[in-house]
Short mmCIF file of C-alpha atoms in Angstrom, two decimals:
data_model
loop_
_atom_site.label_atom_id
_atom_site.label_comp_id
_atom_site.label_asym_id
_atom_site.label_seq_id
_atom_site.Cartn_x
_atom_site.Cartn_y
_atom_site.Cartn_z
CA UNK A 892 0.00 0.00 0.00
CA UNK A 893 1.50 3.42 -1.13
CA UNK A 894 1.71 6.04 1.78
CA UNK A 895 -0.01 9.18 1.16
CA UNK A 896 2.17 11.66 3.30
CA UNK A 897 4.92 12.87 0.95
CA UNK A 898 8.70 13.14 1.29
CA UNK A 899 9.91 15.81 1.33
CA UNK A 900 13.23 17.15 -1.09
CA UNK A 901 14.84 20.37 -0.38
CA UNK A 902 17.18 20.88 -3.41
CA UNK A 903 20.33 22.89 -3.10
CA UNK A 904 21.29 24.74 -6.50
CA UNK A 905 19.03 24.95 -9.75
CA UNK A 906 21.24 25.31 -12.78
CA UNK A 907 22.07 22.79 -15.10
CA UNK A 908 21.68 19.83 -13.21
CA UNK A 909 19.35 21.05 -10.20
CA UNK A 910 16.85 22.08 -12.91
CA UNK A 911 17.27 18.81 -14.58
CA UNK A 912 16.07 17.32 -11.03
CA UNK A 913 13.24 19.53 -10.29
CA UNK A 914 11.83 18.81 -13.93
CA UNK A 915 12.09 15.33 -13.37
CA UNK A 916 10.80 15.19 -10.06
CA UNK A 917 7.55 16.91 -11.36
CA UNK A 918 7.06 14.89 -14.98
CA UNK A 919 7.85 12.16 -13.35
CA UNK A 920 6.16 12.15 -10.37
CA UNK A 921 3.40 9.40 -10.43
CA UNK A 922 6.27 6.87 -11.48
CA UNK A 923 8.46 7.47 -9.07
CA UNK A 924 5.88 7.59 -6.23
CA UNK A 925 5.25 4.01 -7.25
CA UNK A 926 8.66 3.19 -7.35
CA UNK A 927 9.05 4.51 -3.75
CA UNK A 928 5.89 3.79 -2.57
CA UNK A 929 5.29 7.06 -1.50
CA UNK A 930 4.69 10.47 -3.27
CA UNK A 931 7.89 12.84 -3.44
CA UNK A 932 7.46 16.53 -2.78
CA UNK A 933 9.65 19.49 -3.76
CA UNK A 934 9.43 21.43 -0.33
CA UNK A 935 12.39 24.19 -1.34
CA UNK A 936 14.40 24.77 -4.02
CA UNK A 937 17.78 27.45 -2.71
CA UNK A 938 19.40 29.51 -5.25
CA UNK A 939 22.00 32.37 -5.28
CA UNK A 940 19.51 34.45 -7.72
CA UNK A 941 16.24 34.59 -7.04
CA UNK A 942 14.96 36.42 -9.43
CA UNK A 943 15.87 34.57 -12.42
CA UNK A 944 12.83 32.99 -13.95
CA UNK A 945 12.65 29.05 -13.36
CA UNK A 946 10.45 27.23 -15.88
CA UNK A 947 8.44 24.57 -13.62
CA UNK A 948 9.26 25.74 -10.30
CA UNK A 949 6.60 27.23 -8.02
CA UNK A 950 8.63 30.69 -7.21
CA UNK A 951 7.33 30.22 -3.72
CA UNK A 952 9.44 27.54 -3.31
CA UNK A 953 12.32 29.59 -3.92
CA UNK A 954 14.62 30.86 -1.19
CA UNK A 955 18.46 31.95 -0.94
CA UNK A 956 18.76 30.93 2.77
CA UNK A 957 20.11 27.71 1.90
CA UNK A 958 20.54 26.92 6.07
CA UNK A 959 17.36 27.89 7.16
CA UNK A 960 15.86 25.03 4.08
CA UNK A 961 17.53 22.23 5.37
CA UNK A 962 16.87 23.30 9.36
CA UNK A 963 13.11 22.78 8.70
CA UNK A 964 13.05 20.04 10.66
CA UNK A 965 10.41 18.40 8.07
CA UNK A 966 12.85 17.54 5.00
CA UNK A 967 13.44 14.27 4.65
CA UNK A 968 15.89 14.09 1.68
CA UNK A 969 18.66 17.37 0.37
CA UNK A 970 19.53 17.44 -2.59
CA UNK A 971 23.13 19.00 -2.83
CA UNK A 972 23.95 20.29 -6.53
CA UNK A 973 25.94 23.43 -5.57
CA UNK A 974 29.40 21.75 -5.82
CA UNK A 975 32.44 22.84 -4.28
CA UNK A 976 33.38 23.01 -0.51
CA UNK A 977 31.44 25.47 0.98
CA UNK A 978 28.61 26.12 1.97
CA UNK A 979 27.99 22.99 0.42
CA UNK A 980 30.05 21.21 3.64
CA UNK A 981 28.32 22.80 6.03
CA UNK A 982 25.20 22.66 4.75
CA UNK A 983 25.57 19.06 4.54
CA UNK A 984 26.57 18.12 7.97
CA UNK A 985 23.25 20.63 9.25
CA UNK A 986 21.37 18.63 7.40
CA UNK A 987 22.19 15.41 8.65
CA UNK A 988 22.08 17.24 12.28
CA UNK A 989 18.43 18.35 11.65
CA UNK A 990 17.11 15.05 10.79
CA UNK A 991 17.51 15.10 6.81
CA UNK A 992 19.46 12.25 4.28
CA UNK A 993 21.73 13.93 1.53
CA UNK A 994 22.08 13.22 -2.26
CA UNK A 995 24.99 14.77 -3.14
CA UNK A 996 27.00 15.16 -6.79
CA UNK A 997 29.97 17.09 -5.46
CA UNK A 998 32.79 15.32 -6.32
CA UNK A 999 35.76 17.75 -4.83
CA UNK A 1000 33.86 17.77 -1.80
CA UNK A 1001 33.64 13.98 -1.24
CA UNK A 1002 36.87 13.52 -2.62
CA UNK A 1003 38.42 15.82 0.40
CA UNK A 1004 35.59 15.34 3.15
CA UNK A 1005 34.34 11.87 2.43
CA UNK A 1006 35.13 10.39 5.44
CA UNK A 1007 34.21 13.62 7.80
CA UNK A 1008 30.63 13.41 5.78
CA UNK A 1009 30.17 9.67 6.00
CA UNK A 1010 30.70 9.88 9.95
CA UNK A 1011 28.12 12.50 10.63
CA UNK A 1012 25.50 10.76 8.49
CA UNK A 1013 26.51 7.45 11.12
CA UNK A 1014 26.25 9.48 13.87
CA UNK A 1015 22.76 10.63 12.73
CA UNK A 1016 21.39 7.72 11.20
CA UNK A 1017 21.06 9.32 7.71
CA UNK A 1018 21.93 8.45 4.40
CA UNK A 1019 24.70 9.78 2.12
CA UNK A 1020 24.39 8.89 -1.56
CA UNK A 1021 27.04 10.49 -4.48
CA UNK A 1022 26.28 8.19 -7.31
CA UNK A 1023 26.06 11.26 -9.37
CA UNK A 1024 29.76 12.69 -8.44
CA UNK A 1025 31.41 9.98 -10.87
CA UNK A 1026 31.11 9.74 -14.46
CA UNK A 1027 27.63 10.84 -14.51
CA UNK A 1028 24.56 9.31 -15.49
CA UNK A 1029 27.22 5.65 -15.50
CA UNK A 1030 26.32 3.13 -12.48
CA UNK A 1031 29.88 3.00 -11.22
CA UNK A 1032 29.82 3.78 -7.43
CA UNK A 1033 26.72 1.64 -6.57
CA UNK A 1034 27.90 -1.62 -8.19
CA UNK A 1035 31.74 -0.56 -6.60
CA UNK A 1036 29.78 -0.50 -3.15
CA UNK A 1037 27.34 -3.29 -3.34
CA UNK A 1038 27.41 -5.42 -6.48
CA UNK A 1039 30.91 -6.25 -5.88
CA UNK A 1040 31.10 -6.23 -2.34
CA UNK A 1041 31.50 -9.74 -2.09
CA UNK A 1042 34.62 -9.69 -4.80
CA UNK A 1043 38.24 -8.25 -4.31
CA UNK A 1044 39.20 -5.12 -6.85
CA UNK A 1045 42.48 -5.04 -8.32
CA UNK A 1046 42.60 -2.24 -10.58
CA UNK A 1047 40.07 0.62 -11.91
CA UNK A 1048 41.61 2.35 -14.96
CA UNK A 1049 39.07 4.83 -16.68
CA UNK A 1050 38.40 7.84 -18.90
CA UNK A 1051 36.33 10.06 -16.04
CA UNK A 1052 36.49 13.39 -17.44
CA UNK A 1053 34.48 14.36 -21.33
CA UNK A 1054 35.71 16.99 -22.38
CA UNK A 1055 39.65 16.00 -22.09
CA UNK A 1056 38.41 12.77 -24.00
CA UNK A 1057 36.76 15.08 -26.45
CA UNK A 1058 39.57 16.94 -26.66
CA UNK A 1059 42.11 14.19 -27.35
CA UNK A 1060 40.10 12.50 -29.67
CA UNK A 1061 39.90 15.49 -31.65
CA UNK A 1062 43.69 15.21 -31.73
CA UNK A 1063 43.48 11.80 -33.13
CA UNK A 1064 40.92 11.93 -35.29
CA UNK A 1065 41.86 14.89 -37.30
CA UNK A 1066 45.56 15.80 -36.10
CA UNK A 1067 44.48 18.82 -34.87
CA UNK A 1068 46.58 20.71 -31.78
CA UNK A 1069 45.76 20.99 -28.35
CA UNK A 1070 44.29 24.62 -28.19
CA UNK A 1071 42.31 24.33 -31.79
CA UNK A 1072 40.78 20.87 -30.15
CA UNK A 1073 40.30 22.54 -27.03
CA UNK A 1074 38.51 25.75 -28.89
CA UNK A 1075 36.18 23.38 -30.62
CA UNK A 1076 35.49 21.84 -26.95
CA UNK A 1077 34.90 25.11 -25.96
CA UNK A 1078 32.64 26.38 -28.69
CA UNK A 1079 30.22 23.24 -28.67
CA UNK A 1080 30.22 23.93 -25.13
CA UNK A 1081 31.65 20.65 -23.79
CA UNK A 1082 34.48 22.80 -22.38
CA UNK A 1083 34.33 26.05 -19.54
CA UNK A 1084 35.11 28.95 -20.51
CA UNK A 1085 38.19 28.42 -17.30
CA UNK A 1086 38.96 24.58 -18.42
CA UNK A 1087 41.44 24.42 -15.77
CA UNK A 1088 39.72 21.90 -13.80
CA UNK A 1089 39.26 19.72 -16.73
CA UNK A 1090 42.40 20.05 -18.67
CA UNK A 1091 44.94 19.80 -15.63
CA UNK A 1092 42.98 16.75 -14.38
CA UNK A 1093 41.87 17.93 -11.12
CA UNK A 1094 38.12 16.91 -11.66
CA UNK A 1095 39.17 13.20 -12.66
CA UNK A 1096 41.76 13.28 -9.24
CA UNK A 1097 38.45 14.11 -7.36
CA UNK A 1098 37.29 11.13 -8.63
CA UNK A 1099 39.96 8.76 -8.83
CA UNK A 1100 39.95 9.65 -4.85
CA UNK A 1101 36.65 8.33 -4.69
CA UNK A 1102 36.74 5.20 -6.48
CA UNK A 1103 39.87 4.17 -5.08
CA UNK A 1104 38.37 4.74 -1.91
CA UNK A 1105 35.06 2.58 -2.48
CA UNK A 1106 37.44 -0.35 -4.57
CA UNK A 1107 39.98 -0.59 -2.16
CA UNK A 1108 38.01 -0.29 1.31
CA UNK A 1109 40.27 2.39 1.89
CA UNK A 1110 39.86 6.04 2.90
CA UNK A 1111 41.77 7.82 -0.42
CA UNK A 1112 41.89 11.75 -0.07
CA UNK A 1113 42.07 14.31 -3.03
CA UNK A 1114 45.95 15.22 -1.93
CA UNK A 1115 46.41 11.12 -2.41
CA UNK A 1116 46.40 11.43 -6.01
CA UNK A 1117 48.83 12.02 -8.47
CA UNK A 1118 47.95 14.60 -10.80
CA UNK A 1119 48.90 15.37 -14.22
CA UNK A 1120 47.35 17.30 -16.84
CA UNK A 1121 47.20 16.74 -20.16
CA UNK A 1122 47.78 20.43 -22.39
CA UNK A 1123 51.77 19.43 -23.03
CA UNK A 1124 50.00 16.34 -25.60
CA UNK A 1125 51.19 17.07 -28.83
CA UNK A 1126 50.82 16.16 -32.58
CA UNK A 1127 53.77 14.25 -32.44
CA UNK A 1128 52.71 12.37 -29.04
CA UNK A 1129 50.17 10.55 -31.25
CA UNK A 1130 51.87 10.64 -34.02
CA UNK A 1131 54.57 8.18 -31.25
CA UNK A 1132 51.45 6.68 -30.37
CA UNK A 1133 49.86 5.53 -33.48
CA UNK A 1134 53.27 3.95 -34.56
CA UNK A 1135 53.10 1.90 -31.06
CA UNK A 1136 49.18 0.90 -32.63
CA UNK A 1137 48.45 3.12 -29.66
CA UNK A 1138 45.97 5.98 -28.38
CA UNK A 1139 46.18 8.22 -25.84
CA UNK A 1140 43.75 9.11 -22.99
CA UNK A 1141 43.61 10.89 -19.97
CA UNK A 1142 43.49 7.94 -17.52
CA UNK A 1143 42.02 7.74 -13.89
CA UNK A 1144 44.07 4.72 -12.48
CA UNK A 1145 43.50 3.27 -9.38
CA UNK A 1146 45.70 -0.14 -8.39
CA UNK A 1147 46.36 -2.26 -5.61
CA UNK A 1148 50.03 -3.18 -5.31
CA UNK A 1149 50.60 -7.01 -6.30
CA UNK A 1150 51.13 -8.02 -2.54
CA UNK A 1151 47.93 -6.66 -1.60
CA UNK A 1152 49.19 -3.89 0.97
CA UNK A 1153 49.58 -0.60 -0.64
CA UNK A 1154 47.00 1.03 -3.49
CA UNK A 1155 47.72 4.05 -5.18
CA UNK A 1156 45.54 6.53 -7.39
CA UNK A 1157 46.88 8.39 -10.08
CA UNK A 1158 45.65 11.03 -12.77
CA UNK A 1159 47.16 11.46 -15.85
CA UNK A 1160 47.99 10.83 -19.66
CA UNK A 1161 48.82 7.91 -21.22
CA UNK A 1162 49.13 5.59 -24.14
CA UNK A 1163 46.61 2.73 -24.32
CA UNK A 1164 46.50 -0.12 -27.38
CA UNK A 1165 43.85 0.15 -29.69
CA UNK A 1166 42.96 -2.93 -28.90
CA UNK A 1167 41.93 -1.77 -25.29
CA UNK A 1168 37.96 -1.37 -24.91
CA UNK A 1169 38.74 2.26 -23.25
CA UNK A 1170 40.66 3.15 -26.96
CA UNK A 1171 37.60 3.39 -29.01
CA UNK A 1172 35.61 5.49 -26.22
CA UNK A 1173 34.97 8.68 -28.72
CA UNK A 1174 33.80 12.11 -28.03
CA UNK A 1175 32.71 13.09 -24.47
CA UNK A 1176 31.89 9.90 -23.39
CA UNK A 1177 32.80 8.07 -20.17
CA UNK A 1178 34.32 4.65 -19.47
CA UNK A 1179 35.43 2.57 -16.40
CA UNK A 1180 36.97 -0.62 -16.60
CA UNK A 1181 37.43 -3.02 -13.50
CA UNK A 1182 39.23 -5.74 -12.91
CA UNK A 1183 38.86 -8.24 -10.01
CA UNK A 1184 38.98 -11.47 -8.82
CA UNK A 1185 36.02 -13.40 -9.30
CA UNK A 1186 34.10 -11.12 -11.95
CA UNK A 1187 37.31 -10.86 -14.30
CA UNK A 1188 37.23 -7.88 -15.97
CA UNK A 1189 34.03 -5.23 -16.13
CA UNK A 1190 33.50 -1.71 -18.35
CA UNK A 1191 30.80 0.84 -17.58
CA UNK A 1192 30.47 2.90 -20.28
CA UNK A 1193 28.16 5.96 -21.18
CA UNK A 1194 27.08 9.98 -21.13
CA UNK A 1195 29.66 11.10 -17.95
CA UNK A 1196 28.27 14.77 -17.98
CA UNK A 1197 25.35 17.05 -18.30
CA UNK A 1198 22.38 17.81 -16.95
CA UNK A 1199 19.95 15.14 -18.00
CA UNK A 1200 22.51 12.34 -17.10
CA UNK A 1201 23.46 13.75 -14.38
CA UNK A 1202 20.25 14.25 -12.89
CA UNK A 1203 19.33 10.90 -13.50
CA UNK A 1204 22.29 9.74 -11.25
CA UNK A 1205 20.76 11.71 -8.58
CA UNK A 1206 17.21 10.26 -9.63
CA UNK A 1207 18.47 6.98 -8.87
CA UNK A 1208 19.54 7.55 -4.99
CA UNK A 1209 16.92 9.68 -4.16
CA UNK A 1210 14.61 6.87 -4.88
CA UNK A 1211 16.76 4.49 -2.90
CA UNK A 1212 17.50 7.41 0.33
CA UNK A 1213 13.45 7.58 0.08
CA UNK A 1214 12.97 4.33 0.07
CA UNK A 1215 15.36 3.43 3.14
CA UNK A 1216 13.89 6.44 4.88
CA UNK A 1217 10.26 4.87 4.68
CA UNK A 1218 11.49 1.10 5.94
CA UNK A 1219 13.29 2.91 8.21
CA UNK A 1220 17.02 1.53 7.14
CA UNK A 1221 19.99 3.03 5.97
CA UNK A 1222 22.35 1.90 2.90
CA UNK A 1223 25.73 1.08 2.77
CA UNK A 1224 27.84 3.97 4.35
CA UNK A 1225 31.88 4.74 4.50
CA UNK A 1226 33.86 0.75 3.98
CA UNK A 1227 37.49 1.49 5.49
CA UNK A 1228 38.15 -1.37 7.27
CA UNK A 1229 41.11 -2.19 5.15
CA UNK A 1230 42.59 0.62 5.65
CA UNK A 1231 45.44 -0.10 3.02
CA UNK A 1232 48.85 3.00 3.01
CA UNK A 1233 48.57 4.59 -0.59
CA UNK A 1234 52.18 4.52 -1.89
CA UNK A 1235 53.20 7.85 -3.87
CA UNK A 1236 53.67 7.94 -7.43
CA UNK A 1237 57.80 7.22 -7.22
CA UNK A 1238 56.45 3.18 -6.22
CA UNK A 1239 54.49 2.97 -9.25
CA UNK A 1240 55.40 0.67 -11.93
CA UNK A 1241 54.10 0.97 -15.67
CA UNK A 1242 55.85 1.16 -19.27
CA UNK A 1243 57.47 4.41 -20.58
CA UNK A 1244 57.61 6.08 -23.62
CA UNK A 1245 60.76 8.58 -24.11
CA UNK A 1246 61.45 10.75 -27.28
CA UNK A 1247 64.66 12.49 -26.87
CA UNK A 1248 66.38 14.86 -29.13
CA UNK A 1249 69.97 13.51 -29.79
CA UNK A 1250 73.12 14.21 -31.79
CA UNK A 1251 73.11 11.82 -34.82
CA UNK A 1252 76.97 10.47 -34.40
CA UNK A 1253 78.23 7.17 -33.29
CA UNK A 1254 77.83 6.13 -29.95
CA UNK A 1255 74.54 7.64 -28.89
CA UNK A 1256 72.45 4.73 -28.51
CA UNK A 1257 74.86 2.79 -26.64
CA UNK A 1258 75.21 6.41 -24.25
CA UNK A 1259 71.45 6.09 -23.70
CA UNK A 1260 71.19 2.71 -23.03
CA UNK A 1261 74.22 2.38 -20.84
CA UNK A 1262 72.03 4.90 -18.78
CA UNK A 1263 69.28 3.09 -18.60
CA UNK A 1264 71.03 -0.01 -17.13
CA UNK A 1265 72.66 2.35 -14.54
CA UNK A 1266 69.02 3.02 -13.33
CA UNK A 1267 67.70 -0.35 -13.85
CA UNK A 1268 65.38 0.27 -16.57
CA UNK A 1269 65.22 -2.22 -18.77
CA UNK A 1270 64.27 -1.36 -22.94
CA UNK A 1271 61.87 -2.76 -24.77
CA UNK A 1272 62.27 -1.15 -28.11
CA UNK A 1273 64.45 1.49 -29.44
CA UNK A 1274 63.48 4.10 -32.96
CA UNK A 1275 66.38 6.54 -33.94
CA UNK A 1276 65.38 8.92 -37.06
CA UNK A 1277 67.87 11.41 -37.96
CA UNK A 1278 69.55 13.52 -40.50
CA UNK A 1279 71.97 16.89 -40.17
CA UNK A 1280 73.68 16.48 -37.41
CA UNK A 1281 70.62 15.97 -35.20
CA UNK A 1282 67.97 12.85 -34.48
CA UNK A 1283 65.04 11.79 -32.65
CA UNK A 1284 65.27 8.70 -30.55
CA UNK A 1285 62.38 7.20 -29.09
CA UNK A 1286 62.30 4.24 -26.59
CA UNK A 1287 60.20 2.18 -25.15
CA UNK A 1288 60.66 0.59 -22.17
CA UNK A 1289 59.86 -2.68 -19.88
CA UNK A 1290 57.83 -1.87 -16.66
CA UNK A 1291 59.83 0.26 -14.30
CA UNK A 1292 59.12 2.12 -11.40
CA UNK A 1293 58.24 6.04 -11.65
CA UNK A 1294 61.37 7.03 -9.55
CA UNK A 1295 63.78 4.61 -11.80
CA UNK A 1296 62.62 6.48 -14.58
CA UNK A 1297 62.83 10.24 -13.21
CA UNK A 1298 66.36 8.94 -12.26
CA UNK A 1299 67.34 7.44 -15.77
CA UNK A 1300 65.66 10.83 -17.13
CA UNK A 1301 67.83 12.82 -15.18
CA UNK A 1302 71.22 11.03 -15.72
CA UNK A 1303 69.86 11.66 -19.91
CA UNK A 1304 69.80 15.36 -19.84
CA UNK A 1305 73.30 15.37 -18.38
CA UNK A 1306 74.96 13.43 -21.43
CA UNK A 1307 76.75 16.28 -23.98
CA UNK A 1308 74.97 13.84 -26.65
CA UNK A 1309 71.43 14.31 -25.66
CA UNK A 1310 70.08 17.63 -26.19
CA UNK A 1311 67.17 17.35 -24.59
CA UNK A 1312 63.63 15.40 -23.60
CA UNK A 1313 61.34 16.43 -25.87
CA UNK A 1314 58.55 14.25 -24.35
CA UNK A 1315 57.59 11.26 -21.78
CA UNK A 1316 54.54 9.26 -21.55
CA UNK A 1317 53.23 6.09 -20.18
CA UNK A 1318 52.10 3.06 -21.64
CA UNK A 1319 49.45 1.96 -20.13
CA UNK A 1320 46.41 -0.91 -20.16
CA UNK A 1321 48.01 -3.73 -21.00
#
């Protein structure tokens, strides 16, 4: 029997993706009453401009006192689409305080505060869901925290972040550069007009935090991750690539170490085999791939930004928050019990690729790779193209370990033969 008091959903922030919300909320609304088994009510909706007209949205609904919406006392879901770390913090934990469960799609937030928000929702018996704060409209952090619960995750290595994908597809596909890829981001409005966040790979850090975090049972912090952007890809990088049979992405990686002690989480570009299921994600899309013990290896794939699939992310836990809140339950809060160290990025072992500028004479390779012994690196595969006195030498080599290489890179740009590293990526998804 469906219960005929409403629930009540104060909804912090109306723009893109609050606005997707309220519309749903309110064309939706017979379905998803029957889906909770109770009617859903849009008791407040707090914005920064109130006067801006909001097509579907009772104006009397409307406040800017954000704190005084989710003190009411009677809300029994918030809906947190402001992003960033405050108010949206502090707003939070009142809401928890005053009786209220949270939906939240604020990635940096969790990312930094995660465990600080998990523990006040504990202490008040309240729920806090974020499916939304990762790759969108995707189901990536509920299978993470419940469908494979049961399983042990290795490695999550994904493509978190659309418009960098967009961008370096755009590379590949049509050889463009970086800032005429990034301008056509930009103008088709995939980009911000500031695409800092994006571009330097600080929103898929955020997130890396959190999935490494949920995968690894493991509390993961934004200042865990290893961060690098991707605006120094060039031409030539795929050019280097494409002779490899090789892509490259901006890659979210999150591992645990092979004897089972250490994880780390890392942001940042890489070279992937076309014959990788993440190498033929196009455009703006999203993809996560998972591997594990007993389910092998998983992809999630689809729309990782925007306002429709983002709002349907935060669709999908209000109707689970509402329907714990009416049995009177809570879902699966903060899992930490392994509480694993996360090794910085020197421990981290992958492939390289290094294209350095050298003299063309005698004696040059065997310079380089004497170097590379010193530093125990050991090489794969060696290309030397020259002509006039100067030559390109590109190598490839076995796994090593990040601080190896930055020592072996080093030790290069002190030989008189070597006049310099024109670029270094890794090789990655093998």
């Amino acid at each position: 029997m469906m219960r005929t008091r409403p629930l009540k959903v104060a909804l912090l922030g109306c723009g893109v993706v609050g606005s997707e919300v309220a519309r749903i909320m309110t064309t939706h609304a017979d379905d998803l009453a029957a889906r909770i088994g109770a009617p859903v009510e849009l008791a407040g909706v707090a914005v920064r401009r109130p006067s801006k007209v909001r097509e579907g949205i009772d104006p009397a609904l409307v406040t800017t006192d954000a704190t005084a919406l989710v003190k009411r006392g009677d809300i029994d879901v918030v809906v947190e689409v402001i992003g960033g770390i405050e108010p949206a913090r502090a707003l939070i934990t009142t809401a928890f305080e005053h009786g209220a469960s949270v939906v939240s799609a604020n990635k940096a937030l969790l990312a930094q505060d995660g465990a600080a928000l998990h523990a006040a929702a504990e202490q008040h018996g309240r729920d806090l869901y974020y499916e939304a704060a990762v790759a969108g409209a995707i189901p990536l952090i509920r299978p993470l925290r419940e469908s494979l619960a049961g399983d042990k995750v290795n490695r999550v290595l994904g493509i978190v972040n659309g418009t960098t994908n967009f961008i370096l597809d755009k590379m590949d596909s049509t050889g463009a550069g970086y800032q005429e890829a990034l301008d056509e981001a930009t103008a088709l409005g995939y980009a911000e007009a500031d695409p800092t966040a994006d571009v330097e790979g600080f929103d898929a850090a955020a997130k890396a935090a959190i999935l490494a975090g949920i995968a690894f049972h493991t509390r993961v912090r934004l200042d865990d991750v290893y961060r690098e952007g991707m605006t120094e890809v060039t031409a030539a990088d795929f050019a280097s690539a494409k002779n490899m049979g090789c892509t490259i992405k901006l890659l979210a990686i999150c591992e645990r170490a092979e004897d089972g002690q250490s994880v780390t989480a890392r942001v940042h570009p890489a070279m992937i085999p076309l014959t990788h299921p993440l190498a033929s994600v196009r455009g703006a899309y999203n993809a996560v791939f998972v591997e594990s013990d007993a389910s092998g290896q998983l992809m999630f794939y689809g729309p990782g930004a925007g306002g429709s699939p983002t709002a349907s992310a935060v669709l999908g836990d209000l109707v689970a928050v509402c329907r714990n809140r009416l049995s009177g339950a809570t879902g699966p809060g903060e899992s930490a019990y392994a509480a694993l160290t996360v090794s910085p990025m020197g421990d981290v072992v992958t492939r390289y690729h290094i294209s350095l500028d050298v003299a063309d004479k005698p004696g040059v390779l065997a310079q380089v790779a004497t170097v590379f012994a010193e530093h125990g690196v050991s090489i794969d595969t060696v290309r030397q193209q020259g002509k006039d006195g100067e030559a390109s030498l590109v190598v490839v080599t076995h796994r090593a370990s990040d601080a190896a290489l930055g020592g072996t890179v080093e030790a290069l740009r002190n030989l008189d033969t070597v006049r310099g590293v024109a670029s270094i990526m890794r090789v990655e998804g093998e």
